[in-house]
Short mmCIF file of C-alpha atoms in Angstrom, two decimals:
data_model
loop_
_atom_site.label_atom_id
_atom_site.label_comp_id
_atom_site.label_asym_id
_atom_site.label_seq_id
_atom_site.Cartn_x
_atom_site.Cartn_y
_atom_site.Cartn_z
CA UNK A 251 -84.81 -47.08 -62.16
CA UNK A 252 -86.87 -50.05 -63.59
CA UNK A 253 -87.09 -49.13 -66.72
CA UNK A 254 -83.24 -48.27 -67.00
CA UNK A 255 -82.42 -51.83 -65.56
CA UNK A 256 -85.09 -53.57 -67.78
CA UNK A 257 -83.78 -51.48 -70.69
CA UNK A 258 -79.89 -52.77 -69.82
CA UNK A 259 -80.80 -56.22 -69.27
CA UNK A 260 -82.97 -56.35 -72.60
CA UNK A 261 -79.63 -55.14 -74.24
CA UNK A 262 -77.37 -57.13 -72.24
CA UNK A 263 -78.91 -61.06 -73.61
CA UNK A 264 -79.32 -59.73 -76.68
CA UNK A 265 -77.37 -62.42 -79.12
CA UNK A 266 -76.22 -63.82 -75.65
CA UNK A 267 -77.58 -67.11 -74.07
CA UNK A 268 -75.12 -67.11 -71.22
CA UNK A 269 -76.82 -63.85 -70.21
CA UNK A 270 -79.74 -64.93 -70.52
CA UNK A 271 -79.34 -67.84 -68.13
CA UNK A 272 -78.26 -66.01 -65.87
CA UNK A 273 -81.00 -63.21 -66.28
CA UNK A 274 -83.73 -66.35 -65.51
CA UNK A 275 -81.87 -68.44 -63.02
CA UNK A 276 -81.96 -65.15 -60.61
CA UNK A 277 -84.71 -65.66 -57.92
CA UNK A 278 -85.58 -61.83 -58.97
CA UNK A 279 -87.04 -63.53 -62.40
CA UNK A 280 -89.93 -64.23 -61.01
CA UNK A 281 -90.67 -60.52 -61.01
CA UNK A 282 -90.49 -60.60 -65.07
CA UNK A 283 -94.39 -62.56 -64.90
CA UNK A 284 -95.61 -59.36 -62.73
CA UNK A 285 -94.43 -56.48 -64.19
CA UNK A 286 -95.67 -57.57 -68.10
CA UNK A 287 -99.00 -57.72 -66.37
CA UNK A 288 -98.05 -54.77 -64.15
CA UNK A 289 -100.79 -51.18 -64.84
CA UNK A 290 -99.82 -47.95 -63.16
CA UNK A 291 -100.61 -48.26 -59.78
CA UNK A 292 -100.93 -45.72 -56.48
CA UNK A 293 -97.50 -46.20 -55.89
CA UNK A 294 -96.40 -44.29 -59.39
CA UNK A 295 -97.98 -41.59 -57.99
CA UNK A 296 -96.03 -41.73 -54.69
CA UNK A 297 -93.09 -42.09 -57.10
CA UNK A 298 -93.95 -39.46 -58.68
CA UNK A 299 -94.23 -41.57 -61.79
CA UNK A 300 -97.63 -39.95 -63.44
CA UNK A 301 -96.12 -36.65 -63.95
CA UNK A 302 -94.01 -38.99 -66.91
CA UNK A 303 -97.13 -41.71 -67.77
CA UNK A 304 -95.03 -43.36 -70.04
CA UNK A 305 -92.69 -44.42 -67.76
CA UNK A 306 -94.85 -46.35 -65.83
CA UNK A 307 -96.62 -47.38 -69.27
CA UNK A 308 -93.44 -49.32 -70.73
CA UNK A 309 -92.51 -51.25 -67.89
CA UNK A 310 -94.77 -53.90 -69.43
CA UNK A 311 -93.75 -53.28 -72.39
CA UNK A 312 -89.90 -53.58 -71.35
CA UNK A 313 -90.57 -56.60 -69.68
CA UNK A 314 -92.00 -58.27 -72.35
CA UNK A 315 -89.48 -57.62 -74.68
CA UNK A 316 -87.07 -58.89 -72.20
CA UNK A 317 -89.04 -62.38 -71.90
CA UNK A 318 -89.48 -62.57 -75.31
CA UNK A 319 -85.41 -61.73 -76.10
CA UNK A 320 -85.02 -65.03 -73.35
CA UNK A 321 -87.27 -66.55 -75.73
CA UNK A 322 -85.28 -66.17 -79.16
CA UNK A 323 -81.61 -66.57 -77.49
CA UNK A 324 -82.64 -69.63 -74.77
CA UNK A 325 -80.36 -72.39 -75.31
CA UNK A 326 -82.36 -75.36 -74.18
CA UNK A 327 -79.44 -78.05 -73.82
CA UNK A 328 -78.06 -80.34 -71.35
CA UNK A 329 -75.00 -78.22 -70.75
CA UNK A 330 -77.01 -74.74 -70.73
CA UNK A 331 -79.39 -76.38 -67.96
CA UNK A 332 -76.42 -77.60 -65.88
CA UNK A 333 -74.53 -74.03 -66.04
CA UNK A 334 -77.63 -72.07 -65.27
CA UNK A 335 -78.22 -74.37 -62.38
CA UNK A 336 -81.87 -72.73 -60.88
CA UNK A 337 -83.14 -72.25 -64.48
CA UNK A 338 -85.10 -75.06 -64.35
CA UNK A 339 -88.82 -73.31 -64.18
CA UNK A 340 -88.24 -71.08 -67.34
CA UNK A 341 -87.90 -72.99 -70.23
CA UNK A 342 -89.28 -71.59 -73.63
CA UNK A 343 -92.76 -73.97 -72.64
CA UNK A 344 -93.09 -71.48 -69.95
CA UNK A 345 -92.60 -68.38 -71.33
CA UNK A 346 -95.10 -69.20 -74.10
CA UNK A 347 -97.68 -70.48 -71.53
CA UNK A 348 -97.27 -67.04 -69.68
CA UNK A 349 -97.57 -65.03 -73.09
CA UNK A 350 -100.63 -67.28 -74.05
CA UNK A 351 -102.27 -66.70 -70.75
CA UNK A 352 -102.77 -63.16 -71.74
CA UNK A 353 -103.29 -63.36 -74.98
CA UNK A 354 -100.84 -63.31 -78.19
CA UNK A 355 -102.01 -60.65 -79.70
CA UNK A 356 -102.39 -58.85 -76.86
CA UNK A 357 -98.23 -59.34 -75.92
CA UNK A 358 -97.02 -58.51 -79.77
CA UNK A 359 -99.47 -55.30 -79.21
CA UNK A 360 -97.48 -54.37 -75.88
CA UNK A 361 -94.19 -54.46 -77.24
CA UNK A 362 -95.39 -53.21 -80.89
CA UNK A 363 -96.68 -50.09 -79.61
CA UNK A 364 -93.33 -48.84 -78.12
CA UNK A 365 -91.92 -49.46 -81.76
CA UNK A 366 -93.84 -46.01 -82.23
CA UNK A 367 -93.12 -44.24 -79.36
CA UNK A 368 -90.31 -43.09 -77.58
CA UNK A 369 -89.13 -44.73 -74.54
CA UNK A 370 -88.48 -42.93 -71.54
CA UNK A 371 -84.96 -42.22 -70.35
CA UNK A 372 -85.22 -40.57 -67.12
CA UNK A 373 -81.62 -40.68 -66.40
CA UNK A 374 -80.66 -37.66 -69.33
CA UNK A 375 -80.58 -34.55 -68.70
CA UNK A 376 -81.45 -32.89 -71.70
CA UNK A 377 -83.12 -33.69 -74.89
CA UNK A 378 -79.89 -32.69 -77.07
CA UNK A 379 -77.89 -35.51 -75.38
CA UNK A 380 -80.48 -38.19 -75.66
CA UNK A 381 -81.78 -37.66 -79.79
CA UNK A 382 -78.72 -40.12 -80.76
CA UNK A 383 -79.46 -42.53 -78.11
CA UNK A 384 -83.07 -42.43 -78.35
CA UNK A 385 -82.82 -42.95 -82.34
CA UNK A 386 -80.35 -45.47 -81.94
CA UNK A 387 -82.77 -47.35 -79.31
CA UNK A 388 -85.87 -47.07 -81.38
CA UNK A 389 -83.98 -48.89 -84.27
CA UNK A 390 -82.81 -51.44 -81.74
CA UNK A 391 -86.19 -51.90 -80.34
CA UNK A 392 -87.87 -51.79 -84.03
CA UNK A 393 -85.08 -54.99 -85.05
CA UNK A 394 -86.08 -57.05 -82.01
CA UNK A 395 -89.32 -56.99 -82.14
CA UNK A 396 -89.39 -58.41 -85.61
CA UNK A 397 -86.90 -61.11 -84.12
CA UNK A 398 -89.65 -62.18 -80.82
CA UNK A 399 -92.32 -62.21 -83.46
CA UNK A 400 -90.62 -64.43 -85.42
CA UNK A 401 -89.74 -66.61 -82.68
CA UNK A 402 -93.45 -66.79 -81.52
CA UNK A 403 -94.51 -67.77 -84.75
CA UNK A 404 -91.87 -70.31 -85.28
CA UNK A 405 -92.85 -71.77 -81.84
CA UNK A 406 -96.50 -71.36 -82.10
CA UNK A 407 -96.25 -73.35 -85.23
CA UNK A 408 -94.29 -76.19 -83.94
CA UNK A 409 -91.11 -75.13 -85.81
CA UNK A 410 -87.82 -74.38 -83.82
CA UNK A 411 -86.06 -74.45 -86.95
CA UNK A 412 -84.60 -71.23 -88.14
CA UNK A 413 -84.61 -71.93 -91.69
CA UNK A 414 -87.87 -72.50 -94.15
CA UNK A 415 -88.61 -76.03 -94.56
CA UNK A 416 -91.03 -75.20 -97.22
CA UNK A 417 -88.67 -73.24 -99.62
CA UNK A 418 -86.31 -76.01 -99.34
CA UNK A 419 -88.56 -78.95 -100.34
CA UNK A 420 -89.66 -76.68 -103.36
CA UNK A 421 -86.40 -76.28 -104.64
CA UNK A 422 -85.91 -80.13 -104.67
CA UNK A 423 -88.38 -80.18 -107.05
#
């Protein structure tokens, strides 16, 4: 069930900054900090979650992505801070400060390594019904991740501009 909720909400603030304010003024946010640390635990084997590792392996990776997705579409704006109301303790300063507490590299590795493998989909039935879905998710997953790079770059850097200074001044010249 987590990993079909994480995989809705990363699809549902995709492109939409609304969403995410809403996804990080819910109390439930907090959770988002945990689970990208989260490692399979005794309880995935009372949930019979180890027969199917990966499932317990991408909610990390899931969760991540969704930070990171809050991270490229975060409006940071008077009016986005008084409609989101409780959204006050994420702000992109915090959800860089979490990704930099365990490591950069180690974060782009978490999500990059689901751009390889298939993410699990409990909830079909049967492989025929899920190829299109699956493929269609991949690509999905594949595009965003370039995006939350990007973004971590560009904010790493001290940039929050989307386009390249540098090509600009050059063609002053």
């Amino acid at each position: 069930v987590t990993v079909s909720l994480l995989k809705l909400l990363c699809e549902w603030v995709f492109e939409m900054p609304k969403a995410v304010s809403q996804v990080l003024s819910s109390p439930s946010s907090v959770s988002l900090g945990l689970l990208i640390r989260s490692k399979k635990s005794s309880q995935d084997k009372k949930d019979g979650l180890m027969a199917i590792p990966s499932i317990a392996e991408s909610v990390p990776a899931l969760s991540g992505l969704l930070l990171g997705l809050c991270l490229e579409y975060m409006v940071e704006t008077e009016l986005a801070s008084a409609t989101a109301g409780e959204n006050s303790a994420w702000t992109r300063e915090t959800i860089m400060s979490l990704i930099q507490s365990m490591g950069v590299g180690k974060y782009l590795t978490l999500i990059d390594e689901w751009k390889t493998k298939s993410l699990p989909m409990p909830y079909w039935a049967g492989e025929k019904l899920s190829t299109i879905e699956r493929r269609s998710f991949s690509i999905w997953y594949s595009h965003t991740v370039t995006l939350i790079r990007r973004r971590i770059v560009m904010t790493l850097a001290g940039s929050e501009d989307d386009n390249d200074s540098d090509s600009e001044t050059e063609d002053d010249s």
